[in-house]
PDB file of N, CA, C and O in Angstrom:
ATOM      1  N   UNK A   1      53.773  -3.099  45.608  1.00  0.00           N
ATOM      2  CA  UNK A   1      54.324  -2.141  44.668  1.00  0.00           C
ATOM      3  C   UNK A   1      54.316  -2.726  43.268  1.00  0.00           C
ATOM      4  O   UNK A   1      54.467  -3.912  43.087  1.00  0.00           O
ATOM      5  N   UNK A   2      54.217  -1.859  42.333  1.00  0.00           N
ATOM      6  CA  UNK A   2      54.242  -2.269  40.936  1.00  0.00           C
ATOM      7  C   UNK A   2      55.658  -2.143  40.386  1.00  0.00           C
ATOM      8  O   UNK A   2      56.579  -1.728  41.076  1.00  0.00           O
ATOM      9  N   UNK A   3      55.787  -2.513  39.156  1.00  0.00           N
ATOM     10  CA  UNK A   3      57.046  -2.346  38.429  1.00  0.00           C
ATOM     11  C   UNK A   3      56.697  -1.701  37.099  1.00  0.00           C
ATOM     12  O   UNK A   3      55.535  -1.687  36.691  1.00  0.00           O
ATOM     13  N   UNK A   4      57.696  -1.169  36.441  1.00  0.00           N
ATOM     14  CA  UNK A   4      57.499  -0.580  35.120  1.00  0.00           C
ATOM     15  C   UNK A   4      58.425  -1.257  34.130  1.00  0.00           C
ATOM     16  O   UNK A   4      59.598  -1.462  34.411  1.00  0.00           O
ATOM     17  N   UNK A   5      57.875  -1.593  32.961  1.00  0.00           N
ATOM     18  CA  UNK A   5      58.657  -2.143  31.861  1.00  0.00           C
ATOM     19  C   UNK A   5      58.897  -0.993  30.890  1.00  0.00           C
ATOM     20  O   UNK A   5      57.960  -0.441  30.325  1.00  0.00           O
ATOM     21  N   UNK A   6      60.170  -0.628  30.680  1.00  0.00           N
ATOM     22  CA  UNK A   6      60.533   0.508  29.835  1.00  0.00           C
ATOM     23  C   UNK A   6      61.227  -0.020  28.586  1.00  0.00           C
ATOM     24  O   UNK A   6      62.251  -0.687  28.670  1.00  0.00           O
ATOM     25  N   UNK A   7      60.658   0.271  27.416  1.00  0.00           N
ATOM     26  CA  UNK A   7      61.263  -0.107  26.141  1.00  0.00           C
ATOM     27  C   UNK A   7      62.057   1.085  25.633  1.00  0.00           C
ATOM     28  O   UNK A   7      61.527   2.196  25.514  1.00  0.00           O
ATOM     29  N   UNK A   8      63.345   0.849  25.353  1.00  0.00           N
ATOM     30  CA  UNK A   8      64.230   1.919  24.901  1.00  0.00           C
ATOM     31  C   UNK A   8      64.380   1.906  23.383  1.00  0.00           C
ATOM     32  O   UNK A   8      64.034   0.928  22.716  1.00  0.00           O
ATOM     33  N   UNK A   9      64.898   3.002  22.844  1.00  0.00           N
ATOM     34  CA  UNK A   9      65.052   3.145  21.384  1.00  0.00           C
ATOM     35  C   UNK A   9      65.895   2.053  20.754  1.00  0.00           C
ATOM     36  O   UNK A   9      65.665   1.662  19.616  1.00  0.00           O
ATOM     37  N   UNK A  10      66.876   1.527  21.479  1.00  0.00           N
ATOM     38  CA  UNK A  10      67.741   0.489  20.911  1.00  0.00           C
ATOM     39  C   UNK A  10      67.121  -0.905  21.004  1.00  0.00           C
ATOM     40  O   UNK A  10      67.752  -1.896  20.657  1.00  0.00           O
ATOM     41  N   UNK A  11      65.877  -0.989  21.490  1.00  0.00           N
ATOM     42  CA  UNK A  11      65.171  -2.260  21.554  1.00  0.00           C
ATOM     43  C   UNK A  11      65.303  -2.996  22.875  1.00  0.00           C
ATOM     44  O   UNK A  11      64.636  -4.001  23.091  1.00  0.00           O
ATOM     45  N   UNK A  12      66.161  -2.529  23.766  1.00  0.00           N
ATOM     46  CA  UNK A  12      66.293  -3.192  25.056  1.00  0.00           C
ATOM     47  C   UNK A  12      65.094  -2.861  25.939  1.00  0.00           C
ATOM     48  O   UNK A  12      64.420  -1.849  25.751  1.00  0.00           O
ATOM     49  N   UNK A  13      64.840  -3.746  26.882  1.00  0.00           N
ATOM     50  CA  UNK A  13      63.748  -3.557  27.830  1.00  0.00           C
ATOM     51  C   UNK A  13      64.339  -3.524  29.225  1.00  0.00           C
ATOM     52  O   UNK A  13      65.098  -4.408  29.614  1.00  0.00           O
ATOM     53  N   UNK A  14      63.998  -2.486  29.972  1.00  0.00           N
ATOM     54  CA  UNK A  14      64.461  -2.332  31.342  1.00  0.00           C
ATOM     55  C   UNK A  14      63.273  -2.509  32.279  1.00  0.00           C
ATOM     56  O   UNK A  14      62.182  -2.023  31.994  1.00  0.00           O
ATOM     57  N   UNK A  15      63.475  -3.204  33.392  1.00  0.00           N
ATOM     58  CA  UNK A  15      62.456  -3.330  34.424  1.00  0.00           C
ATOM     59  C   UNK A  15      62.843  -2.438  35.597  1.00  0.00           C
ATOM     60  O   UNK A  15      63.966  -2.518  36.096  1.00  0.00           O
ATOM     61  N   UNK A  16      61.927  -1.600  36.011  1.00  0.00           N
ATOM     62  CA  UNK A  16      62.124  -0.743  37.169  1.00  0.00           C
ATOM     63  C   UNK A  16      61.227  -1.309  38.270  1.00  0.00           C
ATOM     64  O   UNK A  16      60.009  -1.167  38.220  1.00  0.00           O
ATOM     65  N   UNK A  17      61.824  -1.994  39.224  1.00  0.00           N
ATOM     66  CA  UNK A  17      61.078  -2.597  40.323  1.00  0.00           C
ATOM     67  C   UNK A  17      60.981  -1.630  41.496  1.00  0.00           C
ATOM     68  O   UNK A  17      61.890  -0.851  41.739  1.00  0.00           O
ATOM     69  N   UNK A  18      59.883  -1.716  42.232  1.00  0.00           N
ATOM     70  CA  UNK A  18      59.738  -0.927  43.447  1.00  0.00           C
ATOM     71  C   UNK A  18      59.301   0.500  43.224  1.00  0.00           C
ATOM     72  O   UNK A  18      59.380   1.317  44.132  1.00  0.00           O
ATOM     73  N   UNK A  19      58.825   0.820  42.038  1.00  0.00           N
ATOM     74  CA  UNK A  19      58.356   2.177  41.744  1.00  0.00           C
ATOM     75  C   UNK A  19      56.827   2.193  41.689  1.00  0.00           C
ATOM     76  O   UNK A  19      56.203   1.254  41.217  1.00  0.00           O
ATOM     77  N   UNK A  20      56.244   3.261  42.208  1.00  0.00           N
ATOM     78  CA  UNK A  20      54.794   3.428  42.195  1.00  0.00           C
ATOM     79  C   UNK A  20      54.337   4.440  41.150  1.00  0.00           C
ATOM     80  O   UNK A  20      53.174   4.457  40.772  1.00  0.00           O
ATOM     81  N   UNK A  21      55.249   5.308  40.717  1.00  0.00           N
ATOM     82  CA  UNK A  21      54.879   6.386  39.796  1.00  0.00           C
ATOM     83  C   UNK A  21      56.125   6.860  39.056  1.00  0.00           C
ATOM     84  O   UNK A  21      57.248   6.531  39.437  1.00  0.00           O
ATOM     85  N   UNK A  22      55.900   7.641  38.001  1.00  0.00           N
ATOM     86  CA  UNK A  22      57.016   8.261  37.290  1.00  0.00           C
ATOM     87  C   UNK A  22      56.582   9.615  36.769  1.00  0.00           C
ATOM     88  O   UNK A  22      55.387   9.890  36.632  1.00  0.00           O
ATOM     89  N   UNK A  23      57.561  10.475  36.501  1.00  0.00           N
ATOM     90  CA  UNK A  23      57.275  11.776  35.898  1.00  0.00           C
ATOM     91  C   UNK A  23      58.534  12.299  35.226  1.00  0.00           C
ATOM     92  O   UNK A  23      59.643  11.870  35.533  1.00  0.00           O
ATOM     93  N   UNK A  24      58.324  13.206  34.289  1.00  0.00           N
ATOM     94  CA  UNK A  24      59.458  13.799  33.590  1.00  0.00           C
ATOM     95  C   UNK A  24      60.050  14.909  34.453  1.00  0.00           C
ATOM     96  O   UNK A  24      59.333  15.739  34.999  1.00  0.00           O
ATOM     97  N   UNK A  25      61.370  14.886  34.577  1.00  0.00           N
ATOM     98  CA  UNK A  25      62.107  15.929  35.291  1.00  0.00           C
ATOM     99  C   UNK A  25      63.183  16.439  34.345  1.00  0.00           C
ATOM    100  O   UNK A  25      64.234  15.814  34.212  1.00  0.00           O
ATOM    101  N   UNK A  26      62.902  17.522  33.661  1.00  0.00           N
ATOM    102  CA  UNK A  26      63.855  18.044  32.682  1.00  0.00           C
ATOM    103  C   UNK A  26      64.041  17.038  31.566  1.00  0.00           C
ATOM    104  O   UNK A  26      63.076  16.622  30.937  1.00  0.00           O
ATOM    105  N   UNK A  27      65.273  16.611  31.308  1.00  0.00           N
ATOM    106  CA  UNK A  27      65.566  15.670  30.228  1.00  0.00           C
ATOM    107  C   UNK A  27      65.476  14.213  30.677  1.00  0.00           C
ATOM    108  O   UNK A  27      65.743  13.309  29.895  1.00  0.00           O
ATOM    109  N   UNK A  28      65.115  13.979  31.928  1.00  0.00           N
ATOM    110  CA  UNK A  28      65.064  12.631  32.472  1.00  0.00           C
ATOM    111  C   UNK A  28      63.629  12.251  32.840  1.00  0.00           C
ATOM    112  O   UNK A  28      62.841  13.097  33.237  1.00  0.00           O
ATOM    113  N   UNK A  29      63.312  10.959  32.698  1.00  0.00           N
ATOM    114  CA  UNK A  29      62.087  10.401  33.236  1.00  0.00           C
ATOM    115  C   UNK A  29      62.494   9.676  34.513  1.00  0.00           C
ATOM    116  O   UNK A  29      63.331   8.773  34.474  1.00  0.00           O
ATOM    117  N   UNK A  30      61.914  10.086  35.633  1.00  0.00           N
ATOM    118  CA  UNK A  30      62.313   9.555  36.939  1.00  0.00           C
ATOM    119  C   UNK A  30      61.185   8.722  37.523  1.00  0.00           C
ATOM    120  O   UNK A  30      60.020   9.107  37.479  1.00  0.00           O
ATOM    121  N   UNK A  31      61.546   7.573  38.099  1.00  0.00           N
ATOM    122  CA  UNK A  31      60.606   6.645  38.718  1.00  0.00           C
ATOM    123  C   UNK A  31      60.714   6.797  40.229  1.00  0.00           C
ATOM    124  O   UNK A  31      61.810   6.908  40.773  1.00  0.00           O
ATOM    125  N   UNK A  32      59.559   6.790  40.917  1.00  0.00           N
ATOM    126  CA  UNK A  32      59.494   7.064  42.346  1.00  0.00           C
ATOM    127  C   UNK A  32      58.771   5.961  43.104  1.00  0.00           C
ATOM    128  O   UNK A  32      57.818   5.374  42.592  1.00  0.00           O
ATOM    129  N   UNK A  33      59.210   5.721  44.332  1.00  0.00           N
ATOM    130  CA  UNK A  33      58.452   4.949  45.306  1.00  0.00           C
ATOM    131  C   UNK A  33      57.764   5.984  46.187  1.00  0.00           C
ATOM    132  O   UNK A  33      58.421   6.875  46.737  1.00  0.00           O
ATOM    133  N   UNK A  34      56.451   5.918  46.273  1.00  0.00           N
ATOM    134  CA  UNK A  34      55.710   6.899  47.065  1.00  0.00           C
ATOM    135  C   UNK A  34      55.584   6.412  48.502  1.00  0.00           C
ATOM    136  O   UNK A  34      55.715   5.229  48.790  1.00  0.00           O
ATOM    137  N   UNK A  35      55.343   7.353  49.391  1.00  0.00           N
ATOM    138  CA  UNK A  35      55.178   7.022  50.802  1.00  0.00           C
ATOM    139  C   UNK A  35      53.924   6.164  50.977  1.00  0.00           C
ATOM    140  O   UNK A  35      52.991   6.228  50.169  1.00  0.00           O
ATOM    141  N   UNK A  36      53.904   5.359  52.001  1.00  0.00           N
ATOM    142  CA  UNK A  36      52.793   4.455  52.263  1.00  0.00           C
ATOM    143  C   UNK A  36      51.461   5.207  52.272  1.00  0.00           C
ATOM    144  O   UNK A  36      51.311   6.216  52.950  1.00  0.00           O
ATOM    145  N   UNK A  37      50.531   4.708  51.484  1.00  0.00           N
ATOM    146  CA  UNK A  37      49.206   5.312  51.428  1.00  0.00           C
ATOM    147  C   UNK A  37      49.092   6.532  50.539  1.00  0.00           C
ATOM    148  O   UNK A  37      48.007   7.075  50.373  1.00  0.00           O
ATOM    149  N   UNK A  38      50.187   6.993  49.945  1.00  0.00           N
ATOM    150  CA  UNK A  38      50.156   8.177  49.082  1.00  0.00           C
ATOM    151  C   UNK A  38      49.990   7.743  47.635  1.00  0.00           C
ATOM    152  O   UNK A  38      50.534   6.735  47.224  1.00  0.00           O
ATOM    153  N   UNK A  39      49.277   8.523  46.855  1.00  0.00           N
ATOM    154  CA  UNK A  39      49.045   8.227  45.454  1.00  0.00           C
ATOM    155  C   UNK A  39      49.736   9.228  44.528  1.00  0.00           C
ATOM    156  O   UNK A  39      49.587   9.146  43.322  1.00  0.00           O
ATOM    157  N   UNK A  40      50.474  10.173  45.097  1.00  0.00           N
ATOM    158  CA  UNK A  40      51.106  11.224  44.298  1.00  0.00           C
ATOM    159  C   UNK A  40      52.602  11.295  44.589  1.00  0.00           C
ATOM    160  O   UNK A  40      53.065  10.858  45.643  1.00  0.00           O
ATOM    161  N   UNK A  41      53.346  11.860  43.654  1.00  0.00           N
ATOM    162  CA  UNK A  41      54.769  12.127  43.875  1.00  0.00           C
ATOM    163  C   UNK A  41      54.855  13.432  44.644  1.00  0.00           C
ATOM    164  O   UNK A  41      54.348  14.462  44.204  1.00  0.00           O
ATOM    165  N   UNK A  42      55.457  13.377  45.822  1.00  0.00           N
ATOM    166  CA  UNK A  42      55.597  14.575  46.657  1.00  0.00           C
ATOM    167  C   UNK A  42      56.915  14.512  47.421  1.00  0.00           C
ATOM    168  O   UNK A  42      57.782  13.696  47.093  1.00  0.00           O
ATOM    169  N   UNK A  43      57.075  15.348  48.415  1.00  0.00           N
ATOM    170  CA  UNK A  43      58.338  15.414  49.150  1.00  0.00           C
ATOM    171  C   UNK A  43      58.654  14.132  49.921  1.00  0.00           C
ATOM    172  O   UNK A  43      59.795  13.915  50.324  1.00  0.00           O
ATOM    173  N   UNK A  44      57.686  13.244  50.105  1.00  0.00           N
ATOM    174  CA  UNK A  44      57.903  11.977  50.810  1.00  0.00           C
ATOM    175  C   UNK A  44      58.299  10.857  49.852  1.00  0.00           C
ATOM    176  O   UNK A  44      58.628   9.753  50.285  1.00  0.00           O
ATOM    177  N   UNK A  45      58.286  11.113  48.559  1.00  0.00           N
ATOM    178  CA  UNK A  45      58.625  10.097  47.558  1.00  0.00           C
ATOM    179  C   UNK A  45      60.137   9.913  47.474  1.00  0.00           C
ATOM    180  O   UNK A  45      60.904  10.843  47.704  1.00  0.00           O
ATOM    181  N   UNK A  46      60.539   8.703  47.100  1.00  0.00           N
ATOM    182  CA  UNK A  46      61.956   8.368  46.951  1.00  0.00           C
ATOM    183  C   UNK A  46      62.252   8.055  45.496  1.00  0.00           C
ATOM    184  O   UNK A  46      61.531   7.263  44.874  1.00  0.00           O
ATOM    185  N   UNK A  47      63.299   8.666  44.947  1.00  0.00           N
ATOM    186  CA  UNK A  47      63.700   8.375  43.574  1.00  0.00           C
ATOM    187  C   UNK A  47      64.274   6.962  43.505  1.00  0.00           C
ATOM    188  O   UNK A  47      65.146   6.611  44.289  1.00  0.00           O
ATOM    189  N   UNK A  48      63.799   6.182  42.533  1.00  0.00           N
ATOM    190  CA  UNK A  48      64.253   4.804  42.365  1.00  0.00           C
ATOM    191  C   UNK A  48      65.225   4.704  41.196  1.00  0.00           C
ATOM    192  O   UNK A  48      66.259   4.054  41.294  1.00  0.00           O
ATOM    193  N   UNK A  49      64.894   5.352  40.071  1.00  0.00           N
ATOM    194  CA  UNK A  49      65.742   5.293  38.872  1.00  0.00           C
ATOM    195  C   UNK A  49      65.366   6.431  37.941  1.00  0.00           C
ATOM    196  O   UNK A  49      64.253   6.951  37.996  1.00  0.00           O
ATOM    197  N   UNK A  50      66.306   6.800  37.065  1.00  0.00           N
ATOM    198  CA  UNK A  50      66.060   7.809  36.037  1.00  0.00           C
ATOM    199  C   UNK A  50      66.619   7.317  34.713  1.00  0.00           C
ATOM    200  O   UNK A  50      67.665   6.676  34.673  1.00  0.00           O
ATOM    201  N   UNK A  51      65.891   7.617  33.647  1.00  0.00           N
ATOM    202  CA  UNK A  51      66.304   7.250  32.287  1.00  0.00           C
ATOM    203  C   UNK A  51      66.138   8.481  31.415  1.00  0.00           C
ATOM    204  O   UNK A  51      65.142   9.206  31.538  1.00  0.00           O
ATOM    205  N   UNK A  52      67.086   8.711  30.520  1.00  0.00           N
ATOM    206  CA  UNK A  52      66.987   9.848  29.611  1.00  0.00           C
ATOM    207  C   UNK A  52      65.708   9.714  28.778  1.00  0.00           C
ATOM    208  O   UNK A  52      65.492   8.712  28.101  1.00  0.00           O
ATOM    209  N   UNK A  53      64.851  10.721  28.833  1.00  0.00           N
ATOM    210  CA  UNK A  53      63.544  10.682  28.176  1.00  0.00           C
ATOM    211  C   UNK A  53      63.657  10.448  26.674  1.00  0.00           C
ATOM    212  O   UNK A  53      62.846   9.726  26.096  1.00  0.00           O
ATOM    213  N   UNK A  54      64.663  11.004  26.027  1.00  0.00           N
ATOM    214  CA  UNK A  54      64.809  10.848  24.571  1.00  0.00           C
ATOM    215  C   UNK A  54      65.080   9.398  24.170  1.00  0.00           C
ATOM    216  O   UNK A  54      64.917   9.043  23.011  1.00  0.00           O
ATOM    217  N   UNK A  55      65.479   8.540  25.114  1.00  0.00           N
ATOM    218  CA  UNK A  55      65.747   7.126  24.830  1.00  0.00           C
ATOM    219  C   UNK A  55      64.527   6.236  25.046  1.00  0.00           C
ATOM    220  O   UNK A  55      64.538   5.065  24.691  1.00  0.00           O
ATOM    221  N   UNK A  56      63.457   6.777  25.619  1.00  0.00           N
ATOM    222  CA  UNK A  56      62.286   5.982  25.986  1.00  0.00           C
ATOM    223  C   UNK A  56      61.283   5.913  24.830  1.00  0.00           C
ATOM    224  O   UNK A  56      60.867   6.941  24.304  1.00  0.00           O
ATOM    225  N   UNK A  57      60.905   4.681  24.448  1.00  0.00           N
ATOM    226  CA  UNK A  57      59.845   4.484  23.459  1.00  0.00           C
ATOM    227  C   UNK A  57      58.501   4.228  24.132  1.00  0.00           C
ATOM    228  O   UNK A  57      57.481   4.727  23.678  1.00  0.00           O
ATOM    229  N   UNK A  58      58.498   3.411  25.178  1.00  0.00           N
ATOM    230  CA  UNK A  58      57.247   3.058  25.844  1.00  0.00           C
ATOM    231  C   UNK A  58      57.507   2.737  27.306  1.00  0.00           C
ATOM    232  O   UNK A  58      58.559   2.222  27.664  1.00  0.00           O
ATOM    233  N   UNK A  59      56.504   3.055  28.135  1.00  0.00           N
ATOM    234  CA  UNK A  59      56.538   2.690  29.552  1.00  0.00           C
ATOM    235  C   UNK A  59      55.236   1.974  29.857  1.00  0.00           C
ATOM    236  O   UNK A  59      54.160   2.482  29.564  1.00  0.00           O
ATOM    237  N   UNK A  60      55.338   0.780  30.419  1.00  0.00           N
ATOM    238  CA  UNK A  60      54.153   0.002  30.780  1.00  0.00           C
ATOM    239  C   UNK A  60      54.239  -0.404  32.241  1.00  0.00           C
ATOM    240  O   UNK A  60      55.260  -0.897  32.694  1.00  0.00           O
ATOM    241  N   UNK A  61      53.154  -0.202  32.950  1.00  0.00           N
ATOM    242  CA  UNK A  61      53.076  -0.624  34.347  1.00  0.00           C
ATOM    243  C   UNK A  61      52.806  -2.123  34.397  1.00  0.00           C
ATOM    244  O   UNK A  61      51.948  -2.626  33.670  1.00  0.00           O
ATOM    245  N   UNK A  62      53.540  -2.826  35.231  1.00  0.00           N
ATOM    246  CA  UNK A  62      53.385  -4.272  35.389  1.00  0.00           C
ATOM    247  C   UNK A  62      52.958  -4.524  36.826  1.00  0.00           C
ATOM    248  O   UNK A  62      53.712  -4.255  37.754  1.00  0.00           O
ATOM    249  N   UNK A  63      51.743  -5.002  36.994  1.00  0.00           N
ATOM    250  CA  UNK A  63      51.234  -5.285  38.331  1.00  0.00           C
ATOM    251  C   UNK A  63      51.787  -6.613  38.826  1.00  0.00           C
ATOM    252  O   UNK A  63      51.946  -7.547  38.046  1.00  0.00           O
ATOM    253  N   UNK A  64      52.063  -6.713  40.123  1.00  0.00           N
ATOM    254  CA  UNK A  64      52.510  -7.997  40.661  1.00  0.00           C
ATOM    255  C   UNK A  64      51.399  -9.033  40.512  1.00  0.00           C
ATOM    256  O   UNK A  64      50.230  -8.700  40.609  1.00  0.00           O
ATOM    257  N   UNK A  65      51.788 -10.261  40.238  1.00  0.00           N
ATOM    258  CA  UNK A  65      50.803 -11.337  40.142  1.00  0.00           C
ATOM    259  C   UNK A  65      50.271 -11.660  41.527  1.00  0.00           C
ATOM    260  O   UNK A  65      50.967 -11.547  42.511  1.00  0.00           O
ATOM    261  N   UNK A  66      49.040 -12.114  41.556  1.00  0.00           N
ATOM    262  CA  UNK A  66      48.474 -12.631  42.799  1.00  0.00           C
ATOM    263  C   UNK A  66      49.085 -14.000  43.066  1.00  0.00           C
ATOM    264  O   UNK A  66      49.443 -14.710  42.139  1.00  0.00           O
ATOM    265  N   UNK A  67      49.183 -14.354  44.326  1.00  0.00           N
ATOM    266  CA  UNK A  67      49.727 -15.663  44.660  1.00  0.00           C
ATOM    267  C   UNK A  67      48.844 -16.737  44.045  1.00  0.00           C
ATOM    268  O   UNK A  67      47.628 -16.693  44.125  1.00  0.00           O
ATOM    269  N   UNK A  68      49.459 -17.680  43.377  1.00  0.00           N
ATOM    270  CA  UNK A  68      48.704 -18.730  42.713  1.00  0.00           C
ATOM    271  C   UNK A  68      49.484 -20.017  42.690  1.00  0.00           C
ATOM    272  O   UNK A  68      50.582 -20.104  43.234  1.00  0.00           O
ATOM    273  N   UNK A  69      48.947 -21.028  42.034  1.00  0.00           N
ATOM    274  CA  UNK A  69      49.601 -22.324  42.032  1.00  0.00           C
ATOM    275  C   UNK A  69      50.916 -22.354  41.260  1.00  0.00           C
ATOM    276  O   UNK A  69      51.802 -23.124  41.578  1.00  0.00           O
ATOM    277  N   UNK A  70      51.071 -21.502  40.241  1.00  0.00           N
ATOM    278  CA  UNK A  70      52.249 -21.595  39.376  1.00  0.00           C
ATOM    279  C   UNK A  70      53.418 -20.757  39.869  1.00  0.00           C
ATOM    280  O   UNK A  70      54.545 -21.210  39.890  1.00  0.00           O
ATOM    281  N   UNK A  71      53.172 -19.512  40.272  1.00  0.00           N
ATOM    282  CA  UNK A  71      54.283 -18.623  40.592  1.00  0.00           C
ATOM    283  C   UNK A  71      53.828 -17.459  41.458  1.00  0.00           C
ATOM    284  O   UNK A  71      52.647 -17.160  41.538  1.00  0.00           O
ATOM    285  N   UNK A  72      54.791 -16.824  42.082  1.00  0.00           N
ATOM    286  CA  UNK A  72      54.547 -15.610  42.856  1.00  0.00           C
ATOM    287  C   UNK A  72      55.536 -14.568  42.358  1.00  0.00           C
ATOM    288  O   UNK A  72      56.686 -14.875  42.130  1.00  0.00           O
ATOM    289  N   UNK A  73      55.096 -13.337  42.189  1.00  0.00           N
ATOM    290  CA  UNK A  73      56.026 -12.281  41.787  1.00  0.00           C
ATOM    291  C   UNK A  73      55.510 -11.473  40.623  1.00  0.00           C
ATOM    292  O   UNK A  73      54.429 -11.701  40.126  1.00  0.00           O
ATOM    293  N   UNK A  74      56.315 -10.515  40.198  1.00  0.00           N
ATOM    294  CA  UNK A  74      55.956  -9.670  39.063  1.00  0.00           C
ATOM    295  C   UNK A  74      56.580 -10.238  37.809  1.00  0.00           C
ATOM    296  O   UNK A  74      57.574 -10.945  37.859  1.00  0.00           O
ATOM    297  N   UNK A  75      55.971  -9.951  36.680  1.00  0.00           N
ATOM    298  CA  UNK A  75      56.592 -10.358  35.419  1.00  0.00           C
ATOM    299  C   UNK A  75      56.710  -9.142  34.546  1.00  0.00           C
ATOM    300  O   UNK A  75      55.988  -8.192  34.735  1.00  0.00           O
ATOM    301  N   UNK A  76      57.547  -9.029  33.619  1.00  0.00           N
ATOM    302  CA  UNK A  76      58.578  -9.989  33.215  1.00  0.00           C
ATOM    303  C   UNK A  76      59.791  -9.911  34.127  1.00  0.00           C
ATOM    304  O   UNK A  76      59.860  -9.076  35.013  1.00  0.00           O
ATOM    305  N   UNK A  77      60.759 -10.754  33.865  1.00  0.00           N
ATOM    306  CA  UNK A  77      61.981 -10.817  34.669  1.00  0.00           C
ATOM    307  C   UNK A  77      62.835  -9.594  34.391  1.00  0.00           C
ATOM    308  O   UNK A  77      62.894  -9.105  33.274  1.00  0.00           O
ATOM    309  N   UNK A  78      63.529  -9.099  35.400  1.00  0.00           N
ATOM    310  CA  UNK A  78      64.396  -7.928  35.243  1.00  0.00           C
ATOM    311  C   UNK A  78      65.475  -8.204  34.202  1.00  0.00           C
ATOM    312  O   UNK A  78      66.158  -9.204  34.255  1.00  0.00           O
ATOM    313  N   UNK A  79      65.605  -7.287  33.243  1.00  0.00           N
ATOM    314  CA  UNK A  79      66.614  -7.384  32.212  1.00  0.00           C
ATOM    315  C   UNK A  79      67.848  -6.597  32.605  1.00  0.00           C
ATOM    316  O   UNK A  79      68.962  -7.004  32.373  1.00  0.00           O
ATOM    317  N   UNK A  80      67.669  -5.469  33.220  1.00  0.00           N
ATOM    318  CA  UNK A  80      68.781  -4.626  33.631  1.00  0.00           C
ATOM    319  C   UNK A  80      68.264  -3.304  34.127  1.00  0.00           C
ATOM    320  O   UNK A  80      67.083  -3.031  34.034  1.00  0.00           O
ATOM    321  N   UNK A  81      69.127  -2.479  34.654  1.00  0.00           N
ATOM    322  CA  UNK A  81      68.712  -1.196  35.181  1.00  0.00           C
ATOM    323  C   UNK A  81      69.820  -0.185  34.939  1.00  0.00           C
ATOM    324  O   UNK A  81      70.963  -0.421  35.306  1.00  0.00           O
ATOM    325  N   UNK A  82      69.476   0.907  34.282  1.00  0.00           N
ATOM    326  CA  UNK A  82      70.445   1.976  34.042  1.00  0.00           C
ATOM    327  C   UNK A  82      70.072   3.146  34.933  1.00  0.00           C
ATOM    328  O   UNK A  82      69.012   3.703  34.797  1.00  0.00           O
ATOM    329  N   UNK A  83      70.927   3.487  35.837  1.00  0.00           N
ATOM    330  CA  UNK A  83      70.700   4.655  36.691  1.00  0.00           C
ATOM    331  C   UNK A  83      71.470   5.831  36.137  1.00  0.00           C
ATOM    332  O   UNK A  83      72.580   5.683  35.678  1.00  0.00           O
ATOM    333  N   UNK A  84      70.846   6.963  36.163  1.00  0.00           N
ATOM    334  CA  UNK A  84      71.510   8.152  35.650  1.00  0.00           C
ATOM    335  C   UNK A  84      71.798   9.108  36.774  1.00  0.00           C
ATOM    336  O   UNK A  84      71.228   9.099  37.790  1.00  0.00           O
TER     337      UNK A  84
END
């Protein structure tokens, strides 16, 4: 699974781990974990987090690193998570 780095208007950066996709739902941007093997948000998807869309400046997908000599895992480190 990938993660998303979300930059907010106040300059903070939030990491949304365990999400495969996101979409706008009314005034919120919602991040989803999709069912195994699925590439779309559908009835099998699980909501992971929501952030008020008006607070979002940028969303960047962060792919997990491949296992290597230095480290294993996704970067950057989680800063925090605001659930709505």
